[in-house]
XYZ file of C-alpha atoms in Angstrom:
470
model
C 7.331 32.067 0.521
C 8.484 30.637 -2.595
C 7.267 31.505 -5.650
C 5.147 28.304 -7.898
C 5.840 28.037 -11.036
C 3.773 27.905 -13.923
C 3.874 24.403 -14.539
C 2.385 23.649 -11.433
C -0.756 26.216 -11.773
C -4.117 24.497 -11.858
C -5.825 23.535 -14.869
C -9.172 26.065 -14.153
C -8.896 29.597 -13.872
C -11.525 32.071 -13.296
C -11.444 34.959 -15.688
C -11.101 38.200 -13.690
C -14.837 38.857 -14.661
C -15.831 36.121 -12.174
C -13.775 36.585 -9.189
C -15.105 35.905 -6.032
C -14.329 36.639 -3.006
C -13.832 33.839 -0.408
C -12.598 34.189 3.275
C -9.657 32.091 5.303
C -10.126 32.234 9.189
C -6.694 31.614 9.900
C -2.966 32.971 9.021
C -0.787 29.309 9.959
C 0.708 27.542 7.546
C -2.186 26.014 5.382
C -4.554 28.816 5.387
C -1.315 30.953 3.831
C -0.973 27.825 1.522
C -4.775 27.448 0.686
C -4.690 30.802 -0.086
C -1.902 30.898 -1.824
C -3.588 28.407 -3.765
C -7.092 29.816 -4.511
C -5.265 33.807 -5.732
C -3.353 31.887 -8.337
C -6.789 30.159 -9.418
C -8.374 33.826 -9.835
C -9.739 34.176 -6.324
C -9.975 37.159 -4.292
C -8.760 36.041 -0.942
C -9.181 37.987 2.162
C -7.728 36.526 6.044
C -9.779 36.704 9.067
C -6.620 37.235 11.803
C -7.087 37.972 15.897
C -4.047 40.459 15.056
C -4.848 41.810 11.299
C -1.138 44.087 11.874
C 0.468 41.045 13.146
C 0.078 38.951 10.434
C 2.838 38.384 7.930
C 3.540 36.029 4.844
C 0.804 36.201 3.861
C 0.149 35.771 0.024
C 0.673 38.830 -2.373
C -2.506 40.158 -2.972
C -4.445 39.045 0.139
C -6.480 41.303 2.581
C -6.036 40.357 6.087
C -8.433 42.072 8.453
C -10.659 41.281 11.360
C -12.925 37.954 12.097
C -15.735 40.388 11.381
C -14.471 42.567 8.858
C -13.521 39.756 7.320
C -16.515 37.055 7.197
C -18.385 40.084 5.593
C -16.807 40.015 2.664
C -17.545 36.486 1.509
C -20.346 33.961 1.620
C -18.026 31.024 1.798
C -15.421 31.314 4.890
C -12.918 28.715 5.630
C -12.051 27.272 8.976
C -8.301 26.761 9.237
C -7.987 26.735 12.875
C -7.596 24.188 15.870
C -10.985 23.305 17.252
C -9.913 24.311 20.248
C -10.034 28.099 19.135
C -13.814 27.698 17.899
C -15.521 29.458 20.684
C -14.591 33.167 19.416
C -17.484 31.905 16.371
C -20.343 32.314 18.781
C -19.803 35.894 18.865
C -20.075 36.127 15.449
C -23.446 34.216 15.054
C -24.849 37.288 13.453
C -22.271 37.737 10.558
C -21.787 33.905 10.084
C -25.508 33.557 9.735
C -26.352 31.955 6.165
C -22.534 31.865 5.050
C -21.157 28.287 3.951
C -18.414 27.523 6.946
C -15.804 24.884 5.175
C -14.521 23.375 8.253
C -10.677 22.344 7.385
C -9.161 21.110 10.583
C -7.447 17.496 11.844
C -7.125 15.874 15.292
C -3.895 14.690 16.961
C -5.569 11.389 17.979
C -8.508 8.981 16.145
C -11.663 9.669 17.552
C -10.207 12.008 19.811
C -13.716 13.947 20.504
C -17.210 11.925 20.772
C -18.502 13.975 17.925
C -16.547 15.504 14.821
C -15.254 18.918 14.570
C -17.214 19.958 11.675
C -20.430 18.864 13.538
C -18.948 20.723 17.077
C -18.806 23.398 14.809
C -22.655 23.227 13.555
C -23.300 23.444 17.542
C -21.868 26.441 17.915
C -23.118 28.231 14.752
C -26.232 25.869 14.279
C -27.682 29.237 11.391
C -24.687 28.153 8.938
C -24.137 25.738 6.463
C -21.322 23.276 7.270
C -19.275 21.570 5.226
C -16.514 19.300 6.047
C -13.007 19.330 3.528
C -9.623 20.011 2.382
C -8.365 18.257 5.543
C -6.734 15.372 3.691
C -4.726 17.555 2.000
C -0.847 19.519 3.122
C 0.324 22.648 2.737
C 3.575 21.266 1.066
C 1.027 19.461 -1.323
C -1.181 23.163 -1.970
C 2.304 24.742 -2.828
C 3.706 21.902 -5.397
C 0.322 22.545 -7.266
C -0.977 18.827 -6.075
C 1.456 17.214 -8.550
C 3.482 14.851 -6.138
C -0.028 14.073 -3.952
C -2.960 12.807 -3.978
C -5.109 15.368 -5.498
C -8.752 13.565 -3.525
C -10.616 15.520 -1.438
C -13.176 14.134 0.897
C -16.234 16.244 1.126
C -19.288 15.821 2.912
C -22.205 18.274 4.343
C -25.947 17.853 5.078
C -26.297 21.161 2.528
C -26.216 19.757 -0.854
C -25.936 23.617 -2.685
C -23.326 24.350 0.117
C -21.717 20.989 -0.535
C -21.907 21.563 -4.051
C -19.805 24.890 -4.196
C -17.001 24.026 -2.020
C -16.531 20.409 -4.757
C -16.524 23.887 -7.661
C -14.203 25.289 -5.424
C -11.911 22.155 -5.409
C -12.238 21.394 -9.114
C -11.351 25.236 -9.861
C -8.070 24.153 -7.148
C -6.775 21.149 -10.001
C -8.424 18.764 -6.879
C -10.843 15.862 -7.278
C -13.467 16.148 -4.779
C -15.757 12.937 -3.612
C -18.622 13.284 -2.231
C -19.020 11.351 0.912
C -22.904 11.850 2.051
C -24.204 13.977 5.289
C -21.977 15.752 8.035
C -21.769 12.389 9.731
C -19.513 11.254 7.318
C -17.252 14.040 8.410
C -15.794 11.738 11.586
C -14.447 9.163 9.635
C -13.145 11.501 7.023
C -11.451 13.825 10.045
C -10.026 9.773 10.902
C -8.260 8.912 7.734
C -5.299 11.311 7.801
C -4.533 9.804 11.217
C -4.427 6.282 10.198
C -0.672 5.184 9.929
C -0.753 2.389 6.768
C -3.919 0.762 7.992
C -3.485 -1.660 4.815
C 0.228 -2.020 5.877
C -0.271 -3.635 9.376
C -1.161 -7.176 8.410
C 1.890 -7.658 5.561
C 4.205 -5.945 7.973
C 2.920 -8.460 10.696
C 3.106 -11.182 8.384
C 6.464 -10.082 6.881
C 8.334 -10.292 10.593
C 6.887 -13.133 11.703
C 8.018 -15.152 8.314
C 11.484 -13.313 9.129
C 12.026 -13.871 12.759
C 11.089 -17.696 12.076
C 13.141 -18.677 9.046
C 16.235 -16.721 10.767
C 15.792 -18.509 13.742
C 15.215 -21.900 11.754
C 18.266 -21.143 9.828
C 20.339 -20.108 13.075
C 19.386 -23.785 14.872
C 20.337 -25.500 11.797
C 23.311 -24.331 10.559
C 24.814 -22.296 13.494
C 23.982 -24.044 16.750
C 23.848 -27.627 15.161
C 26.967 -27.124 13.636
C 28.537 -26.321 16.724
C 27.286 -29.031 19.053
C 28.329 -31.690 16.390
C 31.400 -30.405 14.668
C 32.528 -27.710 17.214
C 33.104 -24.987 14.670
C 32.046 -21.888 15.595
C 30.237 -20.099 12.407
C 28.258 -17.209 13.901
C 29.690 -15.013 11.394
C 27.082 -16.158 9.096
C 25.043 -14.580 11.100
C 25.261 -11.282 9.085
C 25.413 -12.029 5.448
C 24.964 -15.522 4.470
C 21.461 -16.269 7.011
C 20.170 -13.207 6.200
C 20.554 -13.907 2.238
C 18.834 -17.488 3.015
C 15.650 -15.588 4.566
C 15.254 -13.237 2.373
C 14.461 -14.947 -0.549
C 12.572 -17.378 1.579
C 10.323 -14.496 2.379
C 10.057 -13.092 -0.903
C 8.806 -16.191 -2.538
C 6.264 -16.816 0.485
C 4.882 -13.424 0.067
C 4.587 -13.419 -3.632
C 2.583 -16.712 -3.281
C 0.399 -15.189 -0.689
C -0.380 -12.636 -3.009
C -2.025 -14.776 -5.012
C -3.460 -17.396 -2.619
C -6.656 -15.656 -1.813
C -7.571 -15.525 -5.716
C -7.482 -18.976 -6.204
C -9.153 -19.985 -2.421
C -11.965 -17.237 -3.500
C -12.324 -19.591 -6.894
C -12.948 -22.599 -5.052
C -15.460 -20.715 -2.901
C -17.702 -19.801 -6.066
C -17.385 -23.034 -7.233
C -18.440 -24.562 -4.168
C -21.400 -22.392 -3.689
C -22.204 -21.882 -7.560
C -22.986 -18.294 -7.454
C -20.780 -15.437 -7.207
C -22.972 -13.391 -5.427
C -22.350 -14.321 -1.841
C -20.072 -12.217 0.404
C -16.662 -13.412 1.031
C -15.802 -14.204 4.631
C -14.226 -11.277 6.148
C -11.092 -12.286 6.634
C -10.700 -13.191 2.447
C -11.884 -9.905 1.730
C -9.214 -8.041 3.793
C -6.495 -10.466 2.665
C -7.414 -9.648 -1.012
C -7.473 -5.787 -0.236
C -3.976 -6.927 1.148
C -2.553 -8.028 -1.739
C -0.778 -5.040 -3.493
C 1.026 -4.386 -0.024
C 1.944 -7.972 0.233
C 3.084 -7.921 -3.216
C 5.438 -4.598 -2.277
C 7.112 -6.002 0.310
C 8.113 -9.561 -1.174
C 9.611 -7.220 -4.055
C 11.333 -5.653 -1.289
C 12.748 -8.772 0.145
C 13.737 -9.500 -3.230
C 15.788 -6.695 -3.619
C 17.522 -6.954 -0.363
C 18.650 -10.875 -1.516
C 19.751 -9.321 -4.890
C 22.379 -6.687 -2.930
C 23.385 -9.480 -0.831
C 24.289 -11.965 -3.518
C 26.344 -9.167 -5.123
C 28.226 -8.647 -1.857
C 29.232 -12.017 -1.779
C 32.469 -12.186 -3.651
C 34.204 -9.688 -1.741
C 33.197 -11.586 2.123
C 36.325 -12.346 3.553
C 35.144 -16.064 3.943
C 34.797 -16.546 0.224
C 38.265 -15.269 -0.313
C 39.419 -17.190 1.931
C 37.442 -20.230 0.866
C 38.714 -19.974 -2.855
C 42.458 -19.361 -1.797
C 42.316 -22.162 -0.112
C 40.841 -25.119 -2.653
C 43.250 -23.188 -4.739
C 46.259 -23.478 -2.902
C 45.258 -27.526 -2.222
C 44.665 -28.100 -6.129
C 48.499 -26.512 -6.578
C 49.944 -28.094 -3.927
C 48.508 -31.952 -4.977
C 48.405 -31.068 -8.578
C 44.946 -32.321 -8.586
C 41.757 -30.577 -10.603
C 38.134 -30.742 -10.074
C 36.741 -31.940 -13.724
C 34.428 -29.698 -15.158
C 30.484 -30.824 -15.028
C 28.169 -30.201 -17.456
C 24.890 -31.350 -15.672
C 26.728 -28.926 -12.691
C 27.275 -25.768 -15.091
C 23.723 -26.520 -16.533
C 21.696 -26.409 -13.038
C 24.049 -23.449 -12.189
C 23.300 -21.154 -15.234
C 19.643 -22.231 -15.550
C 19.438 -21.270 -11.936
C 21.114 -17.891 -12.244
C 18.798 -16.991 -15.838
C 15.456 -18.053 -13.722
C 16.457 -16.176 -10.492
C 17.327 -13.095 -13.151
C 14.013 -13.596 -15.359
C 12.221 -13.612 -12.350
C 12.757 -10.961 -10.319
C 12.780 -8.675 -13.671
C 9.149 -9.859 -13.877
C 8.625 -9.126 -10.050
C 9.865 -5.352 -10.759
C 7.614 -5.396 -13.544
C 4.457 -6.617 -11.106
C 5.843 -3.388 -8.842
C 6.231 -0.777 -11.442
C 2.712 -1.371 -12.751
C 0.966 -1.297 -8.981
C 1.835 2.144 -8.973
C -0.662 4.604 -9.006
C 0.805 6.294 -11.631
C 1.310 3.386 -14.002
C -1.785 1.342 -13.309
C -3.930 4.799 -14.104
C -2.566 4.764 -17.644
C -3.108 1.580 -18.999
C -6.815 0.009 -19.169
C -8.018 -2.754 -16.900
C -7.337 -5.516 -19.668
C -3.605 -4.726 -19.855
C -3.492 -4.245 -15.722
C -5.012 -7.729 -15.287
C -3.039 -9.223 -17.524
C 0.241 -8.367 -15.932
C -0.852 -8.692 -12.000
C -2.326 -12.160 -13.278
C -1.239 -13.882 -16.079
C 2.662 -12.223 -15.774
C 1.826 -12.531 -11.959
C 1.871 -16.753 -11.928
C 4.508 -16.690 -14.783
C 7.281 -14.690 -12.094
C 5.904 -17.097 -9.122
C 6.311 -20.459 -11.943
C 10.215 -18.338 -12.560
C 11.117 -18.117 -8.870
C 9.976 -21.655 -7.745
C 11.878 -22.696 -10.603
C 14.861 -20.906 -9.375
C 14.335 -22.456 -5.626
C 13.968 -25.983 -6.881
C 16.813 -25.876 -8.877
C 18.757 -24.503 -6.183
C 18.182 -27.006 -3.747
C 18.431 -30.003 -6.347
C 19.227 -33.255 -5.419
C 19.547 -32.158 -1.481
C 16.219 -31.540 -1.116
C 15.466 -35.725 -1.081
C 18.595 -36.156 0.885
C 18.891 -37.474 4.179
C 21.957 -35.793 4.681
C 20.729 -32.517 4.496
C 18.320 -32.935 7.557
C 19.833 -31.781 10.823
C 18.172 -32.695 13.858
C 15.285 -33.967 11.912
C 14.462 -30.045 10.494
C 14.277 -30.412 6.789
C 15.969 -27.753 4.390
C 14.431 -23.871 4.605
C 13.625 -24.213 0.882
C 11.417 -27.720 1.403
C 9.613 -25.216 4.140
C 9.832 -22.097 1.144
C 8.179 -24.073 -1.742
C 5.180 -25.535 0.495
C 2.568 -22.254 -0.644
C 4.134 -21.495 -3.929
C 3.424 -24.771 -5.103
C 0.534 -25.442 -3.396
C -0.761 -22.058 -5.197
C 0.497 -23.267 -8.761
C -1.179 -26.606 -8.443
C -4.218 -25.224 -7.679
C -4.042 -22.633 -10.276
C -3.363 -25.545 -12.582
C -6.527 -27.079 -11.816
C -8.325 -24.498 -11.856
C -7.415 -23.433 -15.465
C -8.727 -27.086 -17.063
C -11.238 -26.568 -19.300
C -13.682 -28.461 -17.721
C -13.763 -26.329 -14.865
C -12.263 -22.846 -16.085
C -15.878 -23.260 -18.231
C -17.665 -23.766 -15.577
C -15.814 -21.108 -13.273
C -16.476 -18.151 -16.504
C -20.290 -18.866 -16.313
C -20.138 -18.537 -12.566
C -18.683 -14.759 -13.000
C -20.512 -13.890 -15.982
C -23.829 -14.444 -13.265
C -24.930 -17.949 -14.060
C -25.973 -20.211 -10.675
C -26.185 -23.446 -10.236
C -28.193 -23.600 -7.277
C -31.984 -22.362 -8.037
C -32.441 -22.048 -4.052
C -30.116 -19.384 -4.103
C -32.180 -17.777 -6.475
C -35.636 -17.944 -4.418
C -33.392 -17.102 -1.362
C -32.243 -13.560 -3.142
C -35.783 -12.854 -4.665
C -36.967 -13.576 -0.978
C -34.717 -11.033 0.307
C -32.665 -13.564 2.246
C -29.163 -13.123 0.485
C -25.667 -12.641 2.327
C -24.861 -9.576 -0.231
């Protein structure tokens, strides 16, 4: 195994005074790693193994020796084995009796057993203290010292002394422990490492659907139309230049959406003059949504960015400028320069710039890493006020991109109106709103609403009654 540098030693070490001894059921890969682990923090560490002469890799300065030998050594043992190799415990009921048992292991499926393994494993050794944690962490995250993951850890157990040392054990590790209540807790805790981006589904949803329609849009305008009335065959746009029309599309739709729910949640307090009434569900989980939302429009953006580049070496545009320059030589014949023309064109270019530098900006700071440096002030005063000033930048850029065509007959084929008529329908339904909403006359009245005032005394009986939808 690889030896961990210094740098990535926890910050708590236990003077050799203090050592204590705890015990690791369990030789695979993250026992070796917890292990690993717990000697560098000052721990004396001895294995529980089946085969104590088998084992091998083990950490420099472990004991490995038998289940029994073993758990007598220690009054804290950890579990790191499947469930399905529990039943060996019950012959042990008279060593384990008393000892803290720190039950460590995962599922392959959610809910995969009616009843958690931590609490299968108070069945079996119902004398011991049980404590469920350390499963929501990796062995690749135990040897980098924690640095490059999440340093939580979930602990719960209906011992609150037992409960108590395993969080010392995971503050001596460099690991935040949070306490999450009685062993009951330990199902949903044995859940979350399972869950594939459960605050991911919805913008991924919402981010193909918006995709799959505006391409398809795009593809009856512009391809098939085009065809049936000109008989020019242009599927070749079909890789570059409909793709770089969606993109954006979706960007600017997503960024909007992100900050949708804040302003519909506004009108909801001022329609019910209280903040202290539940969202409806599905406001709540959009609003949870909105960092992932956020993410993925700055992905779209990105993706246009590469594409625009791209475009002056497509065969098309080569061909396209030879062309109009070969006509011009051939009927000596200019185009004369516009200023209004070279106006909308730079001012479009500088806002699409401005704004997406902003929208990088609105990513770099949702980090976890960034937001947990600076203080809540200066975090809601990027995602908000810098927030509307990159969605004011990019509708800017997609109005003056479509310009006059937007109002133009012309540009409506088959009755279907432009994609960026369609694009600018939120974001400027969101910045009107938002425009309202900041008036003095009702920004004032919005501030005493959050700062607790009510208008409606009912509401007020209604709470002291106990009748209240908190």
């Amino acid at each position: 195994m690889e030896k961990t540098s210094t740098d990535t030693l926890p910050l708590t070490m236990i003077s050799s005074e203090e050592r204590e001894t705890i015990c690791i059921f369990g030789t695979g890969d993250f026992g070796r790693s917890l292990g690993l682990r717990m000697l560098q923090c000052g721990y004396s560490i001895v294995f529980g193994s089946r085969n104590p002469r088998m084992s091998s890799l083990l950490p420099s300065g472990a004991e490995v020796l038998s289940y029994s030998e073993a758990a007598q050594k220690s009054d804290t043992i950890i579990i790191a084995i499947h469930r399905e190799h529990y039943d060996f415990l019950t012959t042990l009921t008279e060593v384990l009796h008393g000892k803290i048992l720190v039950d460590v292991s995962n599922n392959l499926k959610v809910n995969q057993y009616p009843e958690s393994n931590a609490e299968y494993l108070a069945q079996l050794v119902p004398g011991d203290r049980v404590v469920k944690a350390f499963n929501t962490l990796s062995a690749w995250a135990l040897q980098s010292g924690a640095l490059d993951a999440s340093r939580q850890v979930f602990v719960c157990g209906n011992d609150s002394k037992a409960k108590q040392k395993v969080m010392d054990i995971a503050h001596t590790l460099g690991l935040t422990p949070l306490d999450q209540g009685a062993l009951r807790a330990a199902k949903e805790i044995e859940n979350y490492p399972l869950q594939l981006f459960p605050m991911w589904k919805v913008p991924f949803y919402l981010s193909a659907c918006l995709c799959v329609f505006f391409f398809v849009y795009c593809v009856i305008r512009e391809v098939i139309y085009t065809y049936v009335y000109d008989k020019k065959d242009i599927t070749f746009r079909l890789a570059v230049s409909i793709p770089n029309r969606v993109f954006p599309i979706v960007a600017l739709i997503l960024l909007a959406v992100v900050y949708l729910p804040g302003v519909i949640a506004a009108i909801l307090q001022l329609y019910r003059g209280t903040k202290y009434r539940r969202f409806p569900d599905w406001l709540d989980h959009w609003m949870l949504c909105r960092k992932q939302l956020g993410l993925l429009g700055l992905g779209f953006a990105f993706l246009h960015v590469l594409y625009t580049l791209v475009i002056p070496i497509r065969y098309y545009v080569r061909w396209r400028l030879g062309n109009i320059t070969a006509t011009q030589a051939i009927t000596k014949k200019e185009n004369p320069f516009s200023t209004s023309s070279a106006w909308l064109s730079d001012s479009y270019i500088s806002l699409g710039i401005l704004g997406f530098f902003f929208f990088v900006l609105l990513g770099i700071t949702s980090l976890p890493s960034v937001s947990n440096m600076v203080n809540w002030r200066e975090f809601r005063f990027v995602q908000s006020k810098l927030g509307y000033l990159t969605l004011i930048l990019c509708t800017a850029h997609t109005l003056i991109y479509g310009g006059k065509r937007f109002l133009s007959p012309s540009n409506l084929r088959w009755y279907l109106p432009s994609t960026h008529i369609i694009a600018l329908i939120i974001p400027c339904t969101v910045l009107v709103i938002k425009f309202i909403l900041i008036l003095p006359c009702i920004d004032k009245i919005l501030t005493r609403i959050r700062q607790g005032w009510e208008r409606s005394p009912k509401f007020s009986e209604s709470t002291v009654n106990g009748k209240t939808d908190i």
